[in-house]
PDB file of C-alpha atoms and ligand atoms in Angstrom:
ATOM      1  CA  MET A   1       0.000   0.000   0.000  1.00 78.00           C
ATOM      2  CA  GLN A   2       1.225   3.501  -0.839  1.00 92.00           C
ATOM      3  CA  GLN A   3       2.102   5.603   2.215  1.00 97.00           C
ATOM      4  CA  LEU A   4       0.399   8.926   2.795  1.00 98.00           C
ATOM      5  CA  VAL A   5       1.790  12.015   4.512  1.00 98.00           C
ATOM      6  CA  ILE A   6      -0.692  14.829   5.003  1.00 98.00           C
ATOM      7  CA  ALA A   7       0.603  18.293   5.889  1.00 98.00           C
ATOM      8  CA  ASN A   8      -2.009  20.067   7.991  1.00 98.00           C
ATOM      9  CA  TRP A   9      -1.177  23.749   7.705  1.00 98.00           C
ATOM     10  CA  LYS A  10      -4.073  24.689  10.025  1.00 98.00           C
ATOM     11  CA  MET A  11      -4.616  28.498   9.969  1.00 98.00           C
ATOM     12  CA  ASN A  12      -1.193  29.177   8.412  1.00 98.00           C
ATOM     13  CA  PRO A  13       0.503  30.915   6.696  1.00 98.00           C
ATOM     14  CA  ALA A  14      -0.941  34.417   6.894  1.00 98.00           C
ATOM     15  CA  ARG A  15      -0.477  35.338   3.232  1.00 98.00           C
ATOM     16  CA  ALA A  16      -1.001  33.703  -0.139  1.00 98.00           C
ATOM     17  CA  ALA A  17       2.561  34.465  -1.236  1.00 98.00           C
ATOM     18  CA  GLU A  18       3.935  32.529   1.738  1.00 98.00           C
ATOM     19  CA  ALA A  19       1.570  29.660   0.988  1.00 98.00           C
ATOM     20  CA  LEU A  20       2.966  29.490  -2.534  1.00 97.00           C
ATOM     21  CA  THR A  21       6.549  29.361  -1.267  1.00 97.00           C
ATOM     22  CA  LEU A  22       5.719  26.632   1.238  1.00 97.00           C
ATOM     23  CA  PHE A  23       3.825  24.682  -1.401  1.00 96.00           C
ATOM     24  CA  LYS A  24       6.785  24.774  -3.786  1.00 94.00           C
ATOM     25  CA  LEU A  25       9.191  23.588  -1.078  1.00 94.00           C
ATOM     26  CA  THR A  26       6.878  20.718  -0.161  1.00 96.00           C
ATOM     27  CA  ASN A  27       6.317  19.833  -3.773  1.00 94.00           C
ATOM     28  CA  ALA A  28      10.058  19.693  -4.411  1.00 93.00           C
ATOM     29  CA  ALA A  29      10.504  17.342  -1.458  1.00 93.00           C
ATOM     30  CA  ALA A  30       7.581  15.153  -2.535  1.00 94.00           C
ATOM     31  CA  ARG A  31       8.969  14.761  -6.026  1.00 91.00           C
ATOM     32  CA  GLY A  32      11.723  12.442  -4.791  1.00 89.00           C
ATOM     33  CA  CYS A  33       9.275  10.029  -3.118  1.00 94.00           C
ATOM     34  CA  LYS A  34       9.087   6.437  -4.281  1.00 94.00           C
ATOM     35  CA  LYS A  35       6.284   5.061  -2.144  1.00 95.00           C
ATOM     36  CA  THR A  36       4.717   8.062  -0.435  1.00 96.00           C
ATOM     37  CA  LEU A  37       1.966  10.397  -1.556  1.00 96.00           C
ATOM     38  CA  VAL A  38       2.159  13.835   0.050  1.00 97.00           C
ATOM     39  CA  ALA A  39      -1.048  15.823   0.494  1.00 98.00           C
ATOM     40  CA  ILE A  40      -1.393  19.378   1.741  1.00 98.00           C
ATOM     41  CA  ALA A  41      -4.415  20.353   3.797  1.00 98.00           C
ATOM     42  CA  ALA A  42      -4.233  24.078   3.104  1.00 98.00           C
ATOM     43  CA  PRO A  43      -6.609  26.820   4.238  1.00 98.00           C
ATOM     44  CA  ALA A  44      -9.527  26.901   1.771  1.00 98.00           C
ATOM     45  CA  PRO A  45      -8.735  30.365   0.323  1.00 98.00           C
ATOM     46  CA  TYR A  46      -5.377  29.091  -0.956  1.00 98.00           C
ATOM     47  CA  LEU A  47      -6.504  25.860  -2.615  1.00 98.00           C
ATOM     48  CA  SER A  48      -7.323  27.144  -6.101  1.00 97.00           C
ATOM     49  CA  LEU A  49      -4.122  29.171  -6.140  1.00 97.00           C
ATOM     50  CA  LEU A  50      -2.013  26.135  -5.223  1.00 96.00           C
ATOM     51  CA  ALA A  51      -3.845  23.935  -7.710  1.00 95.00           C
ATOM     52  CA  LYS A  52      -2.791  26.294 -10.488  1.00 94.00           C
ATOM     53  CA  VAL A  53       0.938  26.257  -9.728  1.00 91.00           C
ATOM     54  CA  PRO A  54       2.553  24.933 -12.913  1.00 81.00           C
ATOM     55  CA  VAL A  55       4.537  22.133 -11.303  1.00 74.00           C
ATOM     56  CA  LYS A  56       4.362  18.469 -12.067  1.00 71.00           C
ATOM     57  CA  HIS A  57       1.696  17.546  -9.592  1.00 64.00           C
ATOM     58  CA  THR A  58       3.303  15.250  -7.148  1.00 80.00           C
ATOM     59  CA  VAL A  59       1.268  16.472  -4.176  1.00 94.00           C
ATOM     60  CA  ALA A  60      -2.449  16.190  -3.566  1.00 96.00           C
ATOM     61  CA  LEU A  61      -4.563  18.957  -2.059  1.00 97.00           C
ATOM     62  CA  ALA A  62      -6.970  18.571   0.833  1.00 98.00           C
ATOM     63  CA  GLY A  63      -9.515  20.737   2.597  1.00 98.00           C
ATOM     64  CA  GLN A  64      -9.303  21.072   6.395  1.00 98.00           C
ATOM     65  CA  ASP A  65     -13.057  20.883   6.914  1.00 98.00           C
ATOM     66  CA  LEU A  66     -16.308  20.910   4.932  1.00 98.00           C
ATOM     67  CA  SER A  67     -19.956  21.616   5.531  1.00 98.00           C
ATOM     68  CA  HIS A  68     -22.324  18.756   6.335  1.00 98.00           C
ATOM     69  CA  GLU A  69     -24.717  20.367   3.849  1.00 97.00           C
ATOM     70  CA  GLU A  70     -24.412  20.288   0.054  1.00 94.00           C
ATOM     71  CA  GLY A  71     -25.303  23.942  -0.494  1.00 95.00           C
ATOM     72  CA  GLY A  72     -27.805  26.678   0.305  1.00 96.00           C
ATOM     73  CA  ALA A  73     -28.301  29.306   2.995  1.00 98.00           C
ATOM     74  CA  PHE A  74     -25.331  28.470   5.230  1.00 97.00           C
ATOM     75  CA  THR A  75     -23.241  31.618   5.494  1.00 98.00           C
ATOM     76  CA  GLY A  76     -19.555  30.964   5.928  1.00 97.00           C
ATOM     77  CA  GLU A  77     -19.744  27.242   5.182  1.00 98.00           C
ATOM     78  CA  ILE A  78     -17.747  25.528   2.439  1.00 98.00           C
ATOM     79  CA  GLY A  79     -19.268  22.610   0.544  1.00 98.00           C
ATOM     80  CA  GLY A  80     -17.461  19.450  -0.494  1.00 98.00           C
ATOM     81  CA  SER A  81     -18.172  20.015  -4.187  1.00 98.00           C
ATOM     82  CA  MET A  82     -16.646  23.500  -3.883  1.00 98.00           C
ATOM     83  CA  LEU A  83     -13.432  22.004  -2.501  1.00 98.00           C
ATOM     84  CA  ALA A  84     -13.388  19.377  -5.239  1.00 98.00           C
ATOM     85  CA  SER A  85     -13.933  21.997  -7.940  1.00 98.00           C
ATOM     86  CA  VAL A  86     -10.815  23.934  -6.877  1.00 97.00           C
ATOM     87  CA  GLY A  87      -8.539  20.919  -6.871  1.00 96.00           C
ATOM     88  CA  ALA A  88      -8.928  19.165  -3.499  1.00 97.00           C
ATOM     89  CA  SER A  89      -9.132  15.386  -3.589  1.00 97.00           C
ATOM     90  CA  GLN A  90      -9.259  14.845   0.188  1.00 98.00           C
ATOM     91  CA  VAL A  91     -10.729  16.592   3.209  1.00 98.00           C
ATOM     92  CA  LEU A  92     -10.053  16.334   6.941  1.00 98.00           C
ATOM     93  CA  VAL A  93     -13.179  15.548   8.948  1.00 98.00           C
ATOM     94  CA  GLY A  94     -13.555  15.803  12.712  1.00 98.00           C
ATOM     95  CA  HIS A  95     -10.121  17.213  13.521  1.00 98.00           C
ATOM     96  CA  SER A  96      -9.769  17.643  17.291  1.00 98.00           C
ATOM     97  CA  GLU A  97      -9.402  21.412  16.879  1.00 97.00           C
ATOM     98  CA  ARG A  98     -12.833  21.452  15.196  1.00 97.00           C
ATOM     99  CA  ARG A  99     -14.314  19.144  17.832  1.00 97.00           C
ATOM    100  CA  THR A 100     -13.092  21.662  20.440  1.00 96.00           C
ATOM    101  CA  LEU A 101     -15.106  24.323  18.606  1.00 96.00           C
ATOM    102  CA  GLY A 102     -18.250  22.275  19.183  1.00 96.00           C
ATOM    103  CA  GLU A 103     -18.404  19.733  16.359  1.00 97.00           C
ATOM    104  CA  ASP A 104     -20.166  16.599  17.614  1.00 98.00           C
ATOM    105  CA  ASP A 105     -20.285  12.987  16.385  1.00 97.00           C
ATOM    106  CA  GLU A 106     -23.584  13.480  14.523  1.00 98.00           C
ATOM    107  CA  ARG A 107     -22.217  16.475  12.613  1.00 98.00           C
ATOM    108  CA  ILE A 108     -19.050  14.541  11.812  1.00 98.00           C
ATOM    109  CA  ALA A 109     -21.061  11.578  10.507  1.00 98.00           C
ATOM    110  CA  ARG A 110     -22.946  13.931   8.177  1.00 98.00           C
ATOM    111  CA  LYS A 111     -19.683  15.513   7.028  1.00 98.00           C
ATOM    112  CA  MET A 112     -18.292  12.055   6.214  1.00 98.00           C
ATOM    113  CA  ARG A 113     -21.317  11.434   3.997  1.00 98.00           C
ATOM    114  CA  ALA A 114     -21.060  14.907   2.414  1.00 98.00           C
ATOM    115  CA  ALA A 115     -17.394  14.322   1.586  1.00 98.00           C
ATOM    116  CA  SER A 116     -18.113  10.918   0.038  1.00 98.00           C
ATOM    117  CA  LEU A 117     -20.963  12.345  -2.050  1.00 98.00           C
ATOM    118  CA  ALA A 118     -18.615  15.080  -3.312  1.00 98.00           C
ATOM    119  CA  ARG A 119     -16.106  12.350  -4.270  1.00 97.00           C
ATOM    120  CA  LEU A 120     -13.525  13.626  -1.814  1.00 98.00           C
ATOM    121  CA  THR A 121     -11.589  11.140   0.291  1.00 98.00           C
ATOM    122  CA  PRO A 122     -12.642  11.868   3.884  1.00 98.00           C
ATOM    123  CA  VAL A 123      -9.763  11.709   6.345  1.00 99.00           C
ATOM    124  CA  LEU A 124     -11.546  10.950   9.602  1.00 98.00           C
ATOM    125  CA  CYS A 125      -9.651  12.250  12.636  1.00 98.00           C
ATOM    126  CA  VAL A 126     -10.245  10.463  15.934  1.00 98.00           C
ATOM    127  CA  GLY A 127      -8.469  10.428  19.268  1.00 98.00           C
ATOM    128  CA  GLU A 128      -8.924  10.385  23.025  1.00 97.00           C
ATOM    129  CA  LYS A 129      -8.386  13.432  25.220  1.00 96.00           C
ATOM    130  CA  GLU A 130      -6.514  11.468  27.841  1.00 94.00           C
ATOM    131  CA  ARG A 131      -5.048   8.040  28.441  1.00 93.00           C
ATOM    132  CA  ASP A 132      -6.376   6.221  31.453  1.00 91.00           C
ATOM    133  CA  SER A 133      -4.824   3.110  32.968  1.00 91.00           C
ATOM    134  CA  GLU A 134      -7.986   0.994  32.492  1.00 92.00           C
ATOM    135  CA  GLY A 135      -7.943   1.315  28.696  1.00 90.00           C
ATOM    136  CA  HIS A 136     -11.156   3.329  28.373  1.00 95.00           C
ATOM    137  CA  TYR A 137      -9.433   5.370  25.658  1.00 97.00           C
ATOM    138  CA  LEU A 138      -9.981   2.465  23.264  1.00 97.00           C
ATOM    139  CA  ALA A 139     -13.751   2.643  23.711  1.00 97.00           C
ATOM    140  CA  VAL A 140     -13.685   6.441  23.358  1.00 97.00           C
ATOM    141  CA  VAL A 141     -12.009   6.186  19.969  1.00 98.00           C
ATOM    142  CA  GLY A 142     -14.124   3.172  18.974  1.00 98.00           C
ATOM    143  CA  THR A 143     -17.299   5.180  19.592  1.00 98.00           C
ATOM    144  CA  GLN A 144     -15.974   8.079  17.508  1.00 98.00           C
ATOM    145  CA  VAL A 145     -15.229   5.724  14.615  1.00 98.00           C
ATOM    146  CA  GLU A 146     -18.609   3.940  14.833  1.00 98.00           C
ATOM    147  CA  HIS A 147     -20.517   7.231  14.870  1.00 98.00           C
ATOM    148  CA  ALA A 148     -18.575   8.646  11.951  1.00 98.00           C
ATOM    149  CA  LEU A 149     -19.471   5.645   9.765  1.00 98.00           C
ATOM    150  CA  SER A 150     -23.203   5.882  10.534  1.00 98.00           C
ATOM    151  CA  TYR A 151     -24.320   7.174   7.141  1.00 98.00           C
ATOM    152  CA  LEU A 152     -21.759   5.506   4.895  1.00 98.00           C
ATOM    153  CA  THR A 153     -22.298   2.459   2.711  1.00 98.00           C
ATOM    154  CA  ALA A 154     -19.717  -0.331   2.781  1.00 98.00           C
ATOM    155  CA  SER A 155     -18.192   0.859  -0.489  1.00 98.00           C
ATOM    156  CA  GLN A 156     -17.916   4.401   0.871  1.00 98.00           C
ATOM    157  CA  ILE A 157     -16.232   3.099   4.049  1.00 98.00           C
ATOM    158  CA  ALA A 158     -13.737   1.231   1.859  1.00 98.00           C
ATOM    159  CA  LYS A 159     -12.567   4.582   0.439  1.00 98.00           C
ATOM    160  CA  ILE A 160     -11.939   6.545   3.644  1.00 98.00           C
ATOM    161  CA  VAL A 161      -8.699   7.286   5.469  1.00 98.00           C
ATOM    162  CA  ILE A 162      -8.560   7.293   9.271  1.00 98.00           C
ATOM    163  CA  ALA A 163      -6.106   9.388  11.267  1.00 98.00           C
ATOM    164  CA  TYR A 164      -5.539   8.451  14.902  1.00 98.00           C
ATOM    165  CA  GLU A 165      -4.643  11.686  16.644  1.00 98.00           C
ATOM    166  CA  PRO A 166      -4.644  11.500  20.447  1.00 98.00           C
ATOM    167  CA  VAL A 167      -5.691  15.001  21.491  1.00 97.00           C
ATOM    168  CA  TRP A 168      -3.008  15.173  24.205  1.00 96.00           C
ATOM    169  CA  ALA A 169      -0.322  14.735  21.547  1.00 97.00           C
ATOM    170  CA  VAL A 170      -1.647  17.351  19.091  1.00 97.00           C
ATOM    171  CA  GLY A 171      -0.595  20.977  18.813  1.00 93.00           C
ATOM    172  CA  PRO A 172       1.750  23.335  20.652  1.00 92.00           C
ATOM    173  CA  SER A 173       0.604  22.322  24.160  1.00 90.00           C
ATOM    174  CA  ALA A 174       1.414  18.648  23.521  1.00 93.00           C
ATOM    175  CA  VAL A 175       4.205  17.130  25.548  1.00 82.00           C
ATOM    176  CA  HIS A 176       5.278  14.410  23.135  1.00 94.00           C
ATOM    177  CA  ALA A 177       4.071  12.111  20.373  1.00 97.00           C
ATOM    178  CA  ALA A 178       2.388   8.822  21.259  1.00 96.00           C
ATOM    179  CA  ARG A 179       4.699   5.804  21.520  1.00 97.00           C
ATOM    180  CA  PRO A 180       4.732   3.508  18.465  1.00 97.00           C
ATOM    181  CA  GLN A 181       3.526   0.515  20.545  1.00 97.00           C
ATOM    182  CA  ASP A 182       0.540   2.513  21.824  1.00 97.00           C
ATOM    183  CA  VAL A 183      -0.315   3.643  18.314  1.00 98.00           C
ATOM    184  CA  LEU A 184      -0.049   0.024  17.150  1.00 98.00           C
ATOM    185  CA  GLU A 185      -2.571  -1.083  19.782  1.00 97.00           C
ATOM    186  CA  MET A 186      -5.002   1.573  18.545  1.00 98.00           C
ATOM    187  CA  THR A 187      -4.477   0.868  14.833  1.00 98.00           C
ATOM    188  CA  LEU A 188      -5.254  -2.822  15.375  1.00 98.00           C
ATOM    189  CA  TYR A 189      -8.360  -1.878  17.349  1.00 98.00           C
ATOM    190  CA  ILE A 190      -9.602   0.558  14.694  1.00 98.00           C
ATOM    191  CA  ARG A 191      -8.955  -1.923  11.901  1.00 98.00           C
ATOM    192  CA  ARG A 192     -11.004  -4.532  13.737  1.00 98.00           C
ATOM    193  CA  ILE A 193     -13.970  -2.129  13.818  1.00 98.00           C
ATOM    194  CA  ILE A 194     -13.629  -1.480  10.092  1.00 98.00           C
ATOM    195  CA  THR A 195     -13.276  -5.217   9.430  1.00 98.00           C
ATOM    196  CA  ASP A 196     -16.568  -5.879  11.215  1.00 98.00           C
ATOM    197  CA  ARG A 197     -18.225  -3.406   8.859  1.00 97.00           C
ATOM    198  CA  ILE A 198     -16.720  -4.213   5.467  1.00 98.00           C
ATOM    199  CA  GLY A 199     -14.805  -7.482   5.823  1.00 98.00           C
ATOM    200  CA  GLN A 200     -11.121  -8.224   6.101  1.00 98.00           C
ATOM    201  CA  THR A 201     -10.029  -7.789   2.487  1.00 98.00           C
ATOM    202  CA  ARG A 202     -11.445  -4.319   2.073  1.00 98.00           C
ATOM    203  CA  ALA A 203     -10.639  -3.199   5.631  1.00 98.00           C
ATOM    204  CA  ALA A 204      -6.984  -4.128   5.137  1.00 97.00           C
ATOM    205  CA  ARG A 205      -6.802  -1.491   2.395  1.00 97.00           C
ATOM    206  CA  VAL A 206      -8.147   1.408   4.491  1.00 98.00           C
ATOM    207  CA  PRO A 207      -5.110   3.568   5.341  1.00 98.00           C
ATOM    208  CA  ILE A 208      -4.721   4.390   9.031  1.00 98.00           C
ATOM    209  CA  LEU A 209      -2.454   7.333   9.828  1.00 98.00           C
ATOM    210  CA  TYR A 210      -0.991   8.690  13.035  1.00 98.00           C
ATOM    211  CA  GLY A 211      -0.884  12.385  13.917  1.00 98.00           C
ATOM    212  CA  GLY A 212       0.310  14.394  16.909  1.00 98.00           C
ATOM    213  CA  SER A 213       3.775  15.942  17.414  1.00 97.00           C
ATOM    214  CA  VAL A 214       5.274  14.116  14.457  1.00 98.00           C
ATOM    215  CA  GLU A 215       8.683  15.551  13.634  1.00 97.00           C
ATOM    216  CA  VAL A 216      12.001  14.651  12.075  1.00 96.00           C
ATOM    217  CA  GLY A 217      13.348  11.776  14.152  1.00 94.00           C
ATOM    218  CA  ASN A 218      10.102  10.196  15.362  1.00 96.00           C
ATOM    219  CA  ALA A 219       8.521   9.727  11.908  1.00 97.00           C
ATOM    220  CA  ALA A 220      10.540   6.640  10.950  1.00 96.00           C
ATOM    221  CA  PRO A 221       9.842   4.628  14.159  1.00 96.00           C
ATOM    222  CA  LEU A 222       6.147   5.438  13.853  1.00 97.00           C
ATOM    223  CA  ILE A 223       6.026   4.284  10.241  1.00 96.00           C
ATOM    224  CA  THR A 224       8.008   1.137  11.011  1.00 95.00           C
ATOM    225  CA  HIS A 225       6.523   0.030  14.339  1.00 96.00           C
ATOM    226  CA  ALA A 226       3.059   1.560  14.720  1.00 97.00           C
ATOM    227  CA  GLY A 227       1.193  -0.344  12.002  1.00 96.00           C
ATOM    228  CA  VAL A 228       0.263   2.890  10.221  1.00 98.00           C
ATOM    229  CA  GLN A 229       0.316   3.661   6.521  1.00 98.00           C
ATOM    230  CA  GLY A 230       1.172   7.313   6.946  1.00 98.00           C
ATOM    231  CA  LEU A 231       1.273  10.414   9.100  1.00 98.00           C
ATOM    232  CA  LEU A 232      -0.720  13.606   9.604  1.00 98.00           C
ATOM    233  CA  VAL A 233       1.733  16.381  10.359  1.00 98.00           C
ATOM    234  CA  GLY A 234       0.846  19.799  11.776  1.00 98.00           C
ATOM    235  CA  ARG A 235       3.549  22.156  13.072  1.00 97.00           C
ATOM    236  CA  ALA A 236       6.455  20.307  11.467  1.00 98.00           C
ATOM    237  CA  SER A 237       4.867  20.674   8.008  1.00 98.00           C
ATOM    238  CA  LEU A 238       5.465  24.449   8.162  1.00 98.00           C
ATOM    239  CA  LYS A 239       9.200  24.087   8.720  1.00 97.00           C
ATOM    240  CA  ARG A 240      11.994  23.774   6.176  1.00 95.00           C
ATOM    241  CA  SER A 241      12.888  20.462   7.773  1.00 96.00           C
ATOM    242  CA  PHE A 242       9.595  18.997   6.493  1.00 97.00           C
ATOM    243  CA  ALA A 243      11.547  17.873   3.419  1.00 96.00           C
ATOM    244  CA  ALA A 244      13.731  15.716   5.694  1.00 97.00           C
ATOM    245  CA  LEU A 245      10.635  14.317   7.396  1.00 97.00           C
ATOM    246  CA  ILE A 246       9.126  13.316   4.044  1.00 97.00           C
ATOM    247  CA  LYS A 247      12.375  11.599   3.140  1.00 96.00           C
ATOM    248  CA  GLU A 248      12.463   9.820   6.501  1.00 96.00           C
ATOM    249  CA  VAL A 249       8.990   8.413   5.868  1.00 96.00           C
ATOM    250  CA  ASP A 250       9.656   7.449   2.266  1.00 95.00           C
ATOM    251  CA  SER A 251      12.809   5.554   3.131  1.00 91.00           C
ATOM    252  CA  GLY A 252      11.324   4.059   6.333  1.00 79.00           C
TER     253      GLY A 252
HETATM  254  P1  PGA B   1       0.874  18.675  15.352  1.00 65.73           P
HETATM  255  O1  PGA B   1      -0.629  18.617  14.782  1.00 65.73           O
HETATM  256  O2  PGA B   1       1.728  17.867  14.407  1.00 65.73           O
HETATM  257  O3  PGA B   1       1.226  20.136  15.331  1.00 65.73           O
HETATM  258  O4  PGA B   1       0.832  18.100  16.726  1.00 65.73           O
HETATM  259  C1  PGA B   1      -1.132  17.472  14.160  1.00 65.73           C
HETATM  260  C2  PGA B   1      -2.518  17.754  13.615  1.00 65.73           C
HETATM  261  O5  PGA B   1      -3.191  18.640  14.135  1.00 65.73           O
HETATM  262  O6  PGA B   1      -2.982  17.123  12.668  1.00 65.73           O
END
């Protein structure tokens, strides 16, 4: 299976010109990849601009969020078909920073359906807020996954990507990334849930990514020992050293 690295730029950079520079750097790094697809989840206003850059398209574009509705009187919302029409092929759904803003499981389930209907690959983000010693975090994530699949058919489920992002490991207040063996436990658990829904053959092809404080140095052990098919990278995707991270994953 091809590996996937998604750069989540979040609400960065502040200007289109900087976004173009960052895009070109990332694209240059992605060009050398043999087994890794790099995608950039850029702020929506930059997507059409990036899609028009006359480079050999080695990177994919992704939205960071989409509306659960297809269109209509929803001021400020962005529809899946709009993202697709400006060059996005994927979209993050249920990122923890959106859940913090009030997005609930029902809304996320509807967004998963909206993304599938718009022919975007939904990248479902799930993760517990804290790790308890009794293992309740598994059930927390399991419930998030189950809810998110509520309105999808088996063939739609077969085309999603899942990103395990423990909330405590994501963003500038995180202490450290999750340990590969802990991520492995969760990936096996998530894949079992998917297997129950669509059978082993198809479930085996659903990419599961890890995200949360990924940086140069911890990317390779995660790819090698955590049972994941890729990474979702926030802060580190804005740095020059992201090229080294991509290389680390591709040669891992
Ligand atoms: P981080 O964010 O790499 O900055 O921890 C990951 C994410 O939000 O997807």
